[in-house]
mmCIF file of C-alpha atoms (C1' of nucleotides) in Angstrom:
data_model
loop_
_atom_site.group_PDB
_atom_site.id
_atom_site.type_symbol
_atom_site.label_atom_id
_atom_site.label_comp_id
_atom_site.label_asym_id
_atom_site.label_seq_id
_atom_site.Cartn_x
_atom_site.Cartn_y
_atom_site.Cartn_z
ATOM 1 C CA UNK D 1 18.468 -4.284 34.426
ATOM 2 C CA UNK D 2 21.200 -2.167 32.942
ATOM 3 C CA UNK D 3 20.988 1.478 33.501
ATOM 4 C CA UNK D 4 22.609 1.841 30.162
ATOM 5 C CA UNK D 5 19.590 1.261 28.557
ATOM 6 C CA UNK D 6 17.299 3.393 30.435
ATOM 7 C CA UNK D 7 19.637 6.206 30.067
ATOM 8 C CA UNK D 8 20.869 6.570 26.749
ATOM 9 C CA UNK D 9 18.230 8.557 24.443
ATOM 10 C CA UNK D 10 16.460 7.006 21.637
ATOM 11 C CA UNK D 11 16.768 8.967 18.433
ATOM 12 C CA UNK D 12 14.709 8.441 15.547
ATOM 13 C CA UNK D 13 16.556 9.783 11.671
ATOM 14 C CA UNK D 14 14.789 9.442 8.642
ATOM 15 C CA UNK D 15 16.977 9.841 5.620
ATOM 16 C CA UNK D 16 16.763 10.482 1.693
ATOM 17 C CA UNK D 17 18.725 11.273 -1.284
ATOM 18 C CA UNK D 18 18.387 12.053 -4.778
ATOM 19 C CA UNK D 19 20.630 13.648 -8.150
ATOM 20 C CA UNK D 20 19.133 15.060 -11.095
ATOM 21 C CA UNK D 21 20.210 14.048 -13.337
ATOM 22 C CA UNK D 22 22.232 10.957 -11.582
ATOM 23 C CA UNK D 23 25.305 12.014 -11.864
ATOM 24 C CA UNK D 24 24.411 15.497 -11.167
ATOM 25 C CA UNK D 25 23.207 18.034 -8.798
ATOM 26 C CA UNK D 26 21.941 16.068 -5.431
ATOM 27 C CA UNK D 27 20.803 16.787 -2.068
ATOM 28 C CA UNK D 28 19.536 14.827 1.282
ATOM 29 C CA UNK D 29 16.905 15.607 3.697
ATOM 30 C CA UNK D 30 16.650 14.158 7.093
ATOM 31 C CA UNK D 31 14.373 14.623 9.835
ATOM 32 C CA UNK D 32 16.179 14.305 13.701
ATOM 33 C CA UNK D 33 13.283 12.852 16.110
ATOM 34 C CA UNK D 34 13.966 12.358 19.983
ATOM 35 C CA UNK D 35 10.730 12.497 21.859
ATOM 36 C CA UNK D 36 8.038 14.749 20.913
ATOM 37 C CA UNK D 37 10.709 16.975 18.815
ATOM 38 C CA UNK D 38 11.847 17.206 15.129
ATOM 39 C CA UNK D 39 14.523 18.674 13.620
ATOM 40 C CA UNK D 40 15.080 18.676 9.727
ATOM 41 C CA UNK D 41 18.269 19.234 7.572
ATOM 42 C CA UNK D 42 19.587 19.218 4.248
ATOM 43 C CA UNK D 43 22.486 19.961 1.647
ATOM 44 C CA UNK D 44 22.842 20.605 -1.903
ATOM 45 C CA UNK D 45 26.013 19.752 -3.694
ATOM 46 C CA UNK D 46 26.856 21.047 -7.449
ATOM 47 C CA UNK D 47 28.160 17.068 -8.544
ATOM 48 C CA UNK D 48 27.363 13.956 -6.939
ATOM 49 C CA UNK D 49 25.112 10.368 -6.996
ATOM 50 C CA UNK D 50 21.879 9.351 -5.633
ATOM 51 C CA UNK D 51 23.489 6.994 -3.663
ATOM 52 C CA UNK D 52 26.316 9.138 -2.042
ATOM 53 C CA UNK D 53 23.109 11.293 -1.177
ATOM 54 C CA UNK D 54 21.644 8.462 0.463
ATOM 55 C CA UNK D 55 24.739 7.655 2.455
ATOM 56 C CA UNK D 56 25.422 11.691 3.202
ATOM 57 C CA UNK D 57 22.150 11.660 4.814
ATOM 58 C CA UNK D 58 22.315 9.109 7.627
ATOM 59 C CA UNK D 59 26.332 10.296 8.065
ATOM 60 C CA UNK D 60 25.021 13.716 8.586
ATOM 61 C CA UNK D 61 22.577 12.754 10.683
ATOM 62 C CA UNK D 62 24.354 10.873 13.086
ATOM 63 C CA UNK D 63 27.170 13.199 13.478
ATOM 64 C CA UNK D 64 24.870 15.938 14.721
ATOM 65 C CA UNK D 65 24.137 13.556 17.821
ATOM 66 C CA UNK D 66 26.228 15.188 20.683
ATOM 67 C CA UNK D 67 25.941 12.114 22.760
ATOM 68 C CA UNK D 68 25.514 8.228 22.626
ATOM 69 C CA UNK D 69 22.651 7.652 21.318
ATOM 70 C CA UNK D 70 20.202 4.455 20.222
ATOM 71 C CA UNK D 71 19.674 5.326 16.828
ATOM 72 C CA UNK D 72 17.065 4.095 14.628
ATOM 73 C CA UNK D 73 17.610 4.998 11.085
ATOM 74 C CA UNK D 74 15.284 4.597 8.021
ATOM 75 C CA UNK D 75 15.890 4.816 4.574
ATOM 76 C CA UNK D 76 14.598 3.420 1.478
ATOM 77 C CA UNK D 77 18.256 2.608 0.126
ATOM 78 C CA UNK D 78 19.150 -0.860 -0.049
ATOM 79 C CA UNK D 79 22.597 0.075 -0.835
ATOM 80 C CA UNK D 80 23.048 1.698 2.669
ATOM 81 C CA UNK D 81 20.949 -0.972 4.716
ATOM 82 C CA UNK D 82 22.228 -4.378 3.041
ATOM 83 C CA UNK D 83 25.804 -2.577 2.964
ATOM 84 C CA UNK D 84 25.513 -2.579 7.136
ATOM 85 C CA UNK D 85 23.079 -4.883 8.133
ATOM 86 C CA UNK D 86 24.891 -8.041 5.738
ATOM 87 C CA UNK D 87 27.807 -6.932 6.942
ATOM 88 C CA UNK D 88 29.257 -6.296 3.541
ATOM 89 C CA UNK D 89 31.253 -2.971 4.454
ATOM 90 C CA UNK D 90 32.700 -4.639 7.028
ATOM 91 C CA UNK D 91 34.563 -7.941 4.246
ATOM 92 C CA UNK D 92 35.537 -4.928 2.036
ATOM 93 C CA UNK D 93 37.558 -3.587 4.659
ATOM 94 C CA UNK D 94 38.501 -6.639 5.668
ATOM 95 C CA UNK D 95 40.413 -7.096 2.245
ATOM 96 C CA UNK D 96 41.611 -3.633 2.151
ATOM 97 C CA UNK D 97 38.419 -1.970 0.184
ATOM 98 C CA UNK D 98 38.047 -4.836 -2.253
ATOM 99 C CA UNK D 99 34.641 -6.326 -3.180
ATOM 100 C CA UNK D 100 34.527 -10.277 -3.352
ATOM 101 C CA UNK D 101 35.032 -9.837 -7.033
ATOM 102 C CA UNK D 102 38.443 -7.968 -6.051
ATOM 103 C CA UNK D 103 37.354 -4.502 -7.934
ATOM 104 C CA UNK D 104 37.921 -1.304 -5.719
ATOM 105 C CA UNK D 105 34.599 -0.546 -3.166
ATOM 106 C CA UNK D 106 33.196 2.972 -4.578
ATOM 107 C CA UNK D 107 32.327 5.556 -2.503
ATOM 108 C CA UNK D 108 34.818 4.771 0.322
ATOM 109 C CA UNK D 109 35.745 8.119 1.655
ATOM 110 C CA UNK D 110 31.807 8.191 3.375
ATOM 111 C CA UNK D 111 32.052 4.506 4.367
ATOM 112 C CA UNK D 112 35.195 5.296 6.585
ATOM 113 C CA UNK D 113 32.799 8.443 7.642
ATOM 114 C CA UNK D 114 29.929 5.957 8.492
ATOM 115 C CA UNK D 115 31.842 3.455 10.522
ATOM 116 C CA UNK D 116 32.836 5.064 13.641
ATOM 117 C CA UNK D 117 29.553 6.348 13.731
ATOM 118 C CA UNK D 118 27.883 2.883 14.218
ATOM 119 C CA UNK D 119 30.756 2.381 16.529
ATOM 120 C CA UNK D 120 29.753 5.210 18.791
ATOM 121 C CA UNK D 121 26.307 4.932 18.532
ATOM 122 C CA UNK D 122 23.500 1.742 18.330
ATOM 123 C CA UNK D 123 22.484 2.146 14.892
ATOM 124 C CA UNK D 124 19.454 -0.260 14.188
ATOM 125 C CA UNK D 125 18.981 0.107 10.235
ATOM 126 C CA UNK D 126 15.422 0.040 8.803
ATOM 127 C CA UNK D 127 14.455 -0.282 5.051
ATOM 128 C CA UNK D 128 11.726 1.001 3.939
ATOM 129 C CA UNK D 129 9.795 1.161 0.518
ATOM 130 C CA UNK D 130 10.533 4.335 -1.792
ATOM 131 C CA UNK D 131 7.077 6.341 -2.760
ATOM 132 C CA UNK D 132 5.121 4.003 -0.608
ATOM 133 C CA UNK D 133 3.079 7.076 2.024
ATOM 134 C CA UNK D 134 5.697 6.658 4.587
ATOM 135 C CA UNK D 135 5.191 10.723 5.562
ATOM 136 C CA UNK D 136 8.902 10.963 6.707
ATOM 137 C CA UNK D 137 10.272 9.312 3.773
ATOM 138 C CA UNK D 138 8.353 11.576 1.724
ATOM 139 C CA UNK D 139 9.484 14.829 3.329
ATOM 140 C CA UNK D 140 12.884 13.883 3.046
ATOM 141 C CA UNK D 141 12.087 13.672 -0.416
ATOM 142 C CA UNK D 142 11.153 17.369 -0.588
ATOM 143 C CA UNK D 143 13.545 18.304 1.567
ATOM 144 C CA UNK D 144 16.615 17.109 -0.532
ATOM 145 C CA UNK D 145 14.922 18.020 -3.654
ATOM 146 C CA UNK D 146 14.479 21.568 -1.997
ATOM 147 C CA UNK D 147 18.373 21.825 -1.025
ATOM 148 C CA UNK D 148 19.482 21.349 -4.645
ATOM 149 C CA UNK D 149 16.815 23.425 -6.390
ATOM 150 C CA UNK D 150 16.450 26.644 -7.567
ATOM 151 C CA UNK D 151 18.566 29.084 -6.364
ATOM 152 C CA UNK D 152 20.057 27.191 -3.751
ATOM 153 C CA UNK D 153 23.644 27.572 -2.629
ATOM 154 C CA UNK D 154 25.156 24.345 -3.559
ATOM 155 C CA UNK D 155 27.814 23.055 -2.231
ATOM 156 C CA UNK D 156 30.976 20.931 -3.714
ATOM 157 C CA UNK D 157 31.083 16.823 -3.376
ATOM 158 C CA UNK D 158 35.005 16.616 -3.147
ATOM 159 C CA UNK D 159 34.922 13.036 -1.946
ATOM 160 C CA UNK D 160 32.695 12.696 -5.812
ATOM 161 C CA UNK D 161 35.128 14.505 -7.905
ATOM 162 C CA UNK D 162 38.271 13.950 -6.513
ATOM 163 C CA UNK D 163 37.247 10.214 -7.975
ATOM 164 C CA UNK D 164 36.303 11.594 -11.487
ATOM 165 C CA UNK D 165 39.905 13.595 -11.128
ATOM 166 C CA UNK D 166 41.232 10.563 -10.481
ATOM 167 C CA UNK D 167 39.726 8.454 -13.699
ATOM 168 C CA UNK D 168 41.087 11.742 -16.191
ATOM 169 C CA UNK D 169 44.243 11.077 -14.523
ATOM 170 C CA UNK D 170 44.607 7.613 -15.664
ATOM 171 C CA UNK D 171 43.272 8.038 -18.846
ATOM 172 C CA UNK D 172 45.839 10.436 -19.768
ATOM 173 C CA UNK D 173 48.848 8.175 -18.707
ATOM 174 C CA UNK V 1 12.558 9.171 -61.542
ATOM 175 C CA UNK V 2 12.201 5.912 -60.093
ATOM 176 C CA UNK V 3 8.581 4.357 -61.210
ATOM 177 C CA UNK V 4 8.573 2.693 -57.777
ATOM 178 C CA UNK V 5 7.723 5.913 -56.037
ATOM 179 C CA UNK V 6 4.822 6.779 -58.577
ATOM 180 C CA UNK V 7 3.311 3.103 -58.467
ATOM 181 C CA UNK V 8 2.793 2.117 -54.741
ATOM 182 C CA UNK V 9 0.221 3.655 -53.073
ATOM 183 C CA UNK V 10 0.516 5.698 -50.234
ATOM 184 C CA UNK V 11 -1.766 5.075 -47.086
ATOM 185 C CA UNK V 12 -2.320 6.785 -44.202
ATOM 186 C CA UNK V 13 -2.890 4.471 -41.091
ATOM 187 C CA UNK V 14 -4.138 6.379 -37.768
ATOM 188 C CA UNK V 15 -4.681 4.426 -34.676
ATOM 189 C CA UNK V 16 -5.199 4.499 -31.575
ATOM 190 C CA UNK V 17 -5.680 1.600 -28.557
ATOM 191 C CA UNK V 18 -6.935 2.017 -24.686
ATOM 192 C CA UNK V 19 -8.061 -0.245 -21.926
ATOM 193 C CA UNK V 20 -10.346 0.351 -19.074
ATOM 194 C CA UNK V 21 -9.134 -0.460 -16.176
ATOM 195 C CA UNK V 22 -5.556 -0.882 -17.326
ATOM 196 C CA UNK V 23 -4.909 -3.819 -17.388
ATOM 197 C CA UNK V 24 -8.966 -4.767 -18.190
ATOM 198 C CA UNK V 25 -10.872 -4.631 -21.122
ATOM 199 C CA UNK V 26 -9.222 -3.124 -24.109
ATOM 200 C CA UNK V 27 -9.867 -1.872 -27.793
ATOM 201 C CA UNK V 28 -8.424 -0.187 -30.704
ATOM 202 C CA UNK V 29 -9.917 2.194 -33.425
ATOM 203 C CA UNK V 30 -7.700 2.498 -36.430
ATOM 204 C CA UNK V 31 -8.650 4.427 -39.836
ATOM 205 C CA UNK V 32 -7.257 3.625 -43.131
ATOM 206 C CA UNK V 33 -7.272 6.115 -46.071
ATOM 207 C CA UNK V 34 -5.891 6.010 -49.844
ATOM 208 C CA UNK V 35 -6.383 8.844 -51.783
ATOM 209 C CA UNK V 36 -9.961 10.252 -51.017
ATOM 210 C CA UNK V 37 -11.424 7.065 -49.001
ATOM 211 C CA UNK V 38 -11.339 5.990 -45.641
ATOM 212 C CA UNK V 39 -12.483 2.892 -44.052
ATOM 213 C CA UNK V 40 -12.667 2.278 -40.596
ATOM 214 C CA UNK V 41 -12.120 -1.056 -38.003
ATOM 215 C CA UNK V 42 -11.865 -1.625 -34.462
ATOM 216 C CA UNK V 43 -11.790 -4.685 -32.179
ATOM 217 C CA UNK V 44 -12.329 -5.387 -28.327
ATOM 218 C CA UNK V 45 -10.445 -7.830 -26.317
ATOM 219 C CA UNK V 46 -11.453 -9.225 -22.564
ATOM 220 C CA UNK V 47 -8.229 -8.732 -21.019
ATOM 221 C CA UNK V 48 -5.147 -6.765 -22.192
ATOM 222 C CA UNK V 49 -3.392 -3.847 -21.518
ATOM 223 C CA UNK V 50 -3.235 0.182 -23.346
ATOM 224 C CA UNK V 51 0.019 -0.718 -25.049
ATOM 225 C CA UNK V 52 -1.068 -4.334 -26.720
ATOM 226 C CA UNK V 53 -3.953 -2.329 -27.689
ATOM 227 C CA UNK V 54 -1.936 0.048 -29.255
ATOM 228 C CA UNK V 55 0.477 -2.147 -30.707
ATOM 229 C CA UNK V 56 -2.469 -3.681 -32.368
ATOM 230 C CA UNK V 57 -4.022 -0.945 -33.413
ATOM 231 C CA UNK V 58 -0.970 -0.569 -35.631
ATOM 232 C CA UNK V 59 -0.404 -4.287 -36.625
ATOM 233 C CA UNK V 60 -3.994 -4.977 -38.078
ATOM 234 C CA UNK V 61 -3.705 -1.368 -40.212
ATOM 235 C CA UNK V 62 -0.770 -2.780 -42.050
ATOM 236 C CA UNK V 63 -2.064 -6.318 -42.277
ATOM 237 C CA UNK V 64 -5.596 -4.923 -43.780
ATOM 238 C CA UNK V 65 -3.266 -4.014 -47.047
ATOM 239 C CA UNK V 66 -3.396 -6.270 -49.606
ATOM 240 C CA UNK V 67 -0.406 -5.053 -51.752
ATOM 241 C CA UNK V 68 2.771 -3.321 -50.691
ATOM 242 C CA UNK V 69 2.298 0.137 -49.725
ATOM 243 C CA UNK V 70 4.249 3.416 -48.272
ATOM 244 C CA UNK V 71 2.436 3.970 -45.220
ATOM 245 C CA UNK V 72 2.201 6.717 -42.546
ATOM 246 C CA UNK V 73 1.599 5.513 -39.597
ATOM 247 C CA UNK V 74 -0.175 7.972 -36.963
ATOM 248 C CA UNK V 75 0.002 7.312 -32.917
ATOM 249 C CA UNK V 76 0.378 8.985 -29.614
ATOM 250 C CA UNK V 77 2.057 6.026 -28.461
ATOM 251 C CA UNK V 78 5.922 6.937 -27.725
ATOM 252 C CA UNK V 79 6.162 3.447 -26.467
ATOM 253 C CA UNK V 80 5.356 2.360 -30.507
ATOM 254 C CA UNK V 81 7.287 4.785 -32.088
ATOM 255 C CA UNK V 82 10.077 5.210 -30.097
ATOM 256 C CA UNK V 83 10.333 1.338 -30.194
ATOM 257 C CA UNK V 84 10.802 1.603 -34.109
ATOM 258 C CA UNK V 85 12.418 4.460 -35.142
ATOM 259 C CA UNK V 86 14.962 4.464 -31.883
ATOM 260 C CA UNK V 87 15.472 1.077 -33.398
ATOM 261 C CA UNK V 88 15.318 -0.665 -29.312
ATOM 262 C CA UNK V 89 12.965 -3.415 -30.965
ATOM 263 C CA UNK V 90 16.026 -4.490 -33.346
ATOM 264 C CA UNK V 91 18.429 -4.536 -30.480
ATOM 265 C CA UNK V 92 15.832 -6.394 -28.561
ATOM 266 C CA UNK V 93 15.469 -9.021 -30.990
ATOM 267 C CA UNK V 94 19.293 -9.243 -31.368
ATOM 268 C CA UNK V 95 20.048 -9.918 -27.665
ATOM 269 C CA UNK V 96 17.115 -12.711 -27.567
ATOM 270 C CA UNK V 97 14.222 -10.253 -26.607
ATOM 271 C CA UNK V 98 16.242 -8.696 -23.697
ATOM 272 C CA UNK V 99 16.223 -5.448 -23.017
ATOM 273 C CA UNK V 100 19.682 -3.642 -22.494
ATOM 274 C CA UNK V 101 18.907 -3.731 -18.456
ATOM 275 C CA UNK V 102 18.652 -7.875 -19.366
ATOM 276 C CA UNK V 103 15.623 -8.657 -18.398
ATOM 277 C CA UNK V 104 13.113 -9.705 -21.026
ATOM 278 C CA UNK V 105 11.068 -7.826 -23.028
ATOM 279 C CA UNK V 106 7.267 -7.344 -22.961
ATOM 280 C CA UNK V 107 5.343 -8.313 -25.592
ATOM 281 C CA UNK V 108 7.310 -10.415 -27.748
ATOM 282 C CA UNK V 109 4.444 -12.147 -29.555
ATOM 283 C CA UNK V 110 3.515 -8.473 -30.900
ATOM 284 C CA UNK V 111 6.803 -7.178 -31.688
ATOM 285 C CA UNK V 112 7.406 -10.681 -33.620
ATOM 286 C CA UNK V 113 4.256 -9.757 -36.132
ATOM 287 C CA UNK V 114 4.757 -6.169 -36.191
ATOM 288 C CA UNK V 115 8.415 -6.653 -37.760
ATOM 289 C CA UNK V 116 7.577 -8.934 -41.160
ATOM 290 C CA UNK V 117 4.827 -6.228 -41.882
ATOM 291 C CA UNK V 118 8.019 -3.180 -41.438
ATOM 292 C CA UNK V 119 10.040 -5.124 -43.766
ATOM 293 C CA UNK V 120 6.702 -5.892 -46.058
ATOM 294 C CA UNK V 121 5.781 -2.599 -46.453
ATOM 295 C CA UNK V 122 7.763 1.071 -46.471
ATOM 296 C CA UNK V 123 6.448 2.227 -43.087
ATOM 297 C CA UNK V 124 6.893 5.168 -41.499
ATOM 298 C CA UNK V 125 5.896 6.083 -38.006
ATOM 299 C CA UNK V 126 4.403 9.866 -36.903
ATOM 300 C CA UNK V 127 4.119 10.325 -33.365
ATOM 301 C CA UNK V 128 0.938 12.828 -32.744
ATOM 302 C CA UNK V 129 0.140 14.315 -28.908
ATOM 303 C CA UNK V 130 -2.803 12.592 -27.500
ATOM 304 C CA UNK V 131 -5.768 14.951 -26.915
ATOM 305 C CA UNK V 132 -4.137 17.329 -28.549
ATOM 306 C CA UNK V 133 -7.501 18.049 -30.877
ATOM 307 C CA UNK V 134 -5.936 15.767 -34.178
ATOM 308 C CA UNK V 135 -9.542 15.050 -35.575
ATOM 309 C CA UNK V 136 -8.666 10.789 -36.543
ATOM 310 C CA UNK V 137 -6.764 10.558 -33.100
ATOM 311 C CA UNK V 138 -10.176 11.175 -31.654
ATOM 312 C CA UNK V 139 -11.885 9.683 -34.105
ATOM 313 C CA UNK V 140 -9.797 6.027 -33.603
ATOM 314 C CA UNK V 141 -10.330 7.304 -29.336
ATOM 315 C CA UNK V 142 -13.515 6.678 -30.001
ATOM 316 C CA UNK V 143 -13.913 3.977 -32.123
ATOM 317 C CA UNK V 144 -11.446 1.783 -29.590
ATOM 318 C CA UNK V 145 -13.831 2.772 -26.836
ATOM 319 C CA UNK V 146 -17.051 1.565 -28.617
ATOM 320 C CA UNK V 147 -15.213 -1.399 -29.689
ATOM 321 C CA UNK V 148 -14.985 -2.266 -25.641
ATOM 322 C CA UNK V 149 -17.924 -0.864 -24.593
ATOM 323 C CA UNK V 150 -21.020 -2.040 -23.210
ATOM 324 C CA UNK V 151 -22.619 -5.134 -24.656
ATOM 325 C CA UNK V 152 -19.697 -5.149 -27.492
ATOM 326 C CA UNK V 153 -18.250 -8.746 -28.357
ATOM 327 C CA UNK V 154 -15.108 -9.049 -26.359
ATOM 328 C CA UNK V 155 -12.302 -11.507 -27.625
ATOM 329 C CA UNK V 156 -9.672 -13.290 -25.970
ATOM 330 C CA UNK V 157 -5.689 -11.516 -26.144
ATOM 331 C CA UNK V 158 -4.626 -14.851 -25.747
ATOM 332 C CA UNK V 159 -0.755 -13.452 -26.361
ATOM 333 C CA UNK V 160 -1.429 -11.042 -22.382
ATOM 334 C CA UNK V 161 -3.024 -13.992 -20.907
ATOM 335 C CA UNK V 162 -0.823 -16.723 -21.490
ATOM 336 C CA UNK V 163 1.889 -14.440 -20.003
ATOM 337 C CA UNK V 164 -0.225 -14.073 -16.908
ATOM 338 C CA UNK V 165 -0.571 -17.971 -17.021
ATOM 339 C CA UNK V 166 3.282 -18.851 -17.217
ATOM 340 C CA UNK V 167 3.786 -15.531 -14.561
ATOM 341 C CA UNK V 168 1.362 -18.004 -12.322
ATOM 342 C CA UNK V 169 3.239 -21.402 -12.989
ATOM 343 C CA UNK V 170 6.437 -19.301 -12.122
ATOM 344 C CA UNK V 171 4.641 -18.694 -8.638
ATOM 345 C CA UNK V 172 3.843 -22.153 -8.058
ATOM 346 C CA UNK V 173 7.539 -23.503 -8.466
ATOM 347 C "C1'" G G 1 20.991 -13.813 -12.708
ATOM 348 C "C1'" G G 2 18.920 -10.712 -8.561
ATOM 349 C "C1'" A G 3 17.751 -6.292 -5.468
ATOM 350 C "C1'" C G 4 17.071 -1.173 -4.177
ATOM 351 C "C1'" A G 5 17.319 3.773 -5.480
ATOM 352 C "C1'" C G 6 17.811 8.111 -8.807
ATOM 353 C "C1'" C G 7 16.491 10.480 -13.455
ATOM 354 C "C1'" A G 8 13.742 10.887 -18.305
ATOM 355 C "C1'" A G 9 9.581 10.181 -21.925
ATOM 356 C "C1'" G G 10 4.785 8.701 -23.599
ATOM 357 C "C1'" U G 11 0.166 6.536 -23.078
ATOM 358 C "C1'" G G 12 -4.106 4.393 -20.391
ATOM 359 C "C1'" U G 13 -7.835 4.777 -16.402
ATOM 360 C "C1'" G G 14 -10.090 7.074 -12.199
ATOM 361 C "C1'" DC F 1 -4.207 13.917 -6.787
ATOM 362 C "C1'" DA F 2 -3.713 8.476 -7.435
ATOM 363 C "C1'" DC F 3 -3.288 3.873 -9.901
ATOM 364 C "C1'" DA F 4 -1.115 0.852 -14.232
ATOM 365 C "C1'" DC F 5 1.461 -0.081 -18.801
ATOM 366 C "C1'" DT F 6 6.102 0.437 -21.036
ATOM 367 C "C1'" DT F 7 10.627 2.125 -22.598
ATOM 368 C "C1'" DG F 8 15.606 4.696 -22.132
ATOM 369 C "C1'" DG F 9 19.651 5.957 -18.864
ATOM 370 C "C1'" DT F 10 22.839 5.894 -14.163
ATOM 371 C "C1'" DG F 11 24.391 4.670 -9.272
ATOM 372 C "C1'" DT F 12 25.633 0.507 -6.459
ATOM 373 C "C1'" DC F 13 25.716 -4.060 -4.313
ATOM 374 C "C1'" DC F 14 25.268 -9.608 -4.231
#
RNA sequence: GGACACCAAGUGUG
DNA sequence: CACACTTGGTGTCC
């Protein structure tokens, strides 16, 4: 057998994101398990999408691993999971952030985030159903919705509105 | 002064539809008053579903009248009046009972005999809070509830289960 | 045409 | 608290 496998820790992240209203204030929660120990975190950010929440939370996660890790990550978003696991990220870079329909790829300044990550790590993806008693699921849930409620320090998406800069731009030329 | 407005009656149409469980056995109470009468009907179906029951709450009010009226139609059913006076069901009907997400529209068979009796008759829609203590809300509550209720003659919504029939045959395929 | 998520409103039943 | 019936919108992909 390979020692690799017996030696490199097996971390557990549950993720979720949400914006209200989407586009709007947003926020993730994810929970950190290795063993017999959790960790939660979240953010709040002024102006941003559900599903750059969704992606922020499995980035963040993984880049508070200080070493290799196996990483099993679950999320409800299909957008994250089919994104990796169908290997679609991977053609859009491939043809230099173009989707098969040749439009720009949105939200690429968190997919160039997310793909060293995978690269350092073993990321195993796992869907799972929204609102369906999965306990972590749900307190990511609260968590993200905490992180952008009241009263919270929230926190600017630059990688959001640098793009909505970018449309005023062009439709003032 | 236009003799129009002096010569049609006005009637007030109050309704209101429920099923138990939902979708299960289903009723509507309506109540229909000109001047200083009221009459009251109700009907129980089988098989259907709260909304059909308060769609047709509302679409065997206006077909009771025999001659063209001004009616005021009362509901606690957003899903009716919104439907109307947001105009969605003439946008509907213009995209080929679609919705604007594309997919198709619930209902149609209703919708379809709800819109000769708008264009009959001059029809406008109140929306009233449910159990919000309006006397003929209750009143039709009730009378929908009887009309379900034990021992009651149920018919057949033949226009909810022939959807579940062709939702079957779509199964099989 | 399909899928997932996020948000909003109303009703029905328990 | 939970289930179901229905609609409007947006974010994203195939």
């Amino acid at each position: 057998m390979e020692t690799w496998k017996t030696t490199v820790p097996h971390i557990e992240l549950y993720s979720d994101g949400s914006a209200d209203p989407n586009p709007g204030k947003g926020g993730y929660g994810i929970i950190l398990r290795y063993k017999n120990i959790s960790k939660e975190f979240s953010e709040g950010f002024e102006l941003t999408t559900n599903n750059r929440m969704e992606m922020l939370g499995v980035i963040s996660g993984l880049e508070k691993l200080k070493t290799k890790s196996n990483v099993t990550v679950y999320t409800d978003s299909a957008y994250v999971v089919d994104s990796i696991t169908k290997r679609w990220v991977y053609s859009w870079k491939s043809k230099g952030w173009r989707k098969s329909d040749r439009k720009p790829v949105i939200n690429v300044d968190l997919w160039t985030r997310l793909l060293p990550l995978l690269d350092f790590h073993n990321v195993t993806f796992v869907w799972i159903k929204g609102h369906a008693g999965h306990p972590e699921n749900e307190r990511c849930d609260e968590l993200a919705k905490m992180a952008r409620g009241n009263g919270q320090i929230l926190k600017k998406d630059e990688g959001y509105t640098s793009t909505l800069e970018s449309n005023q731009n062009l439709s003032l030329l």
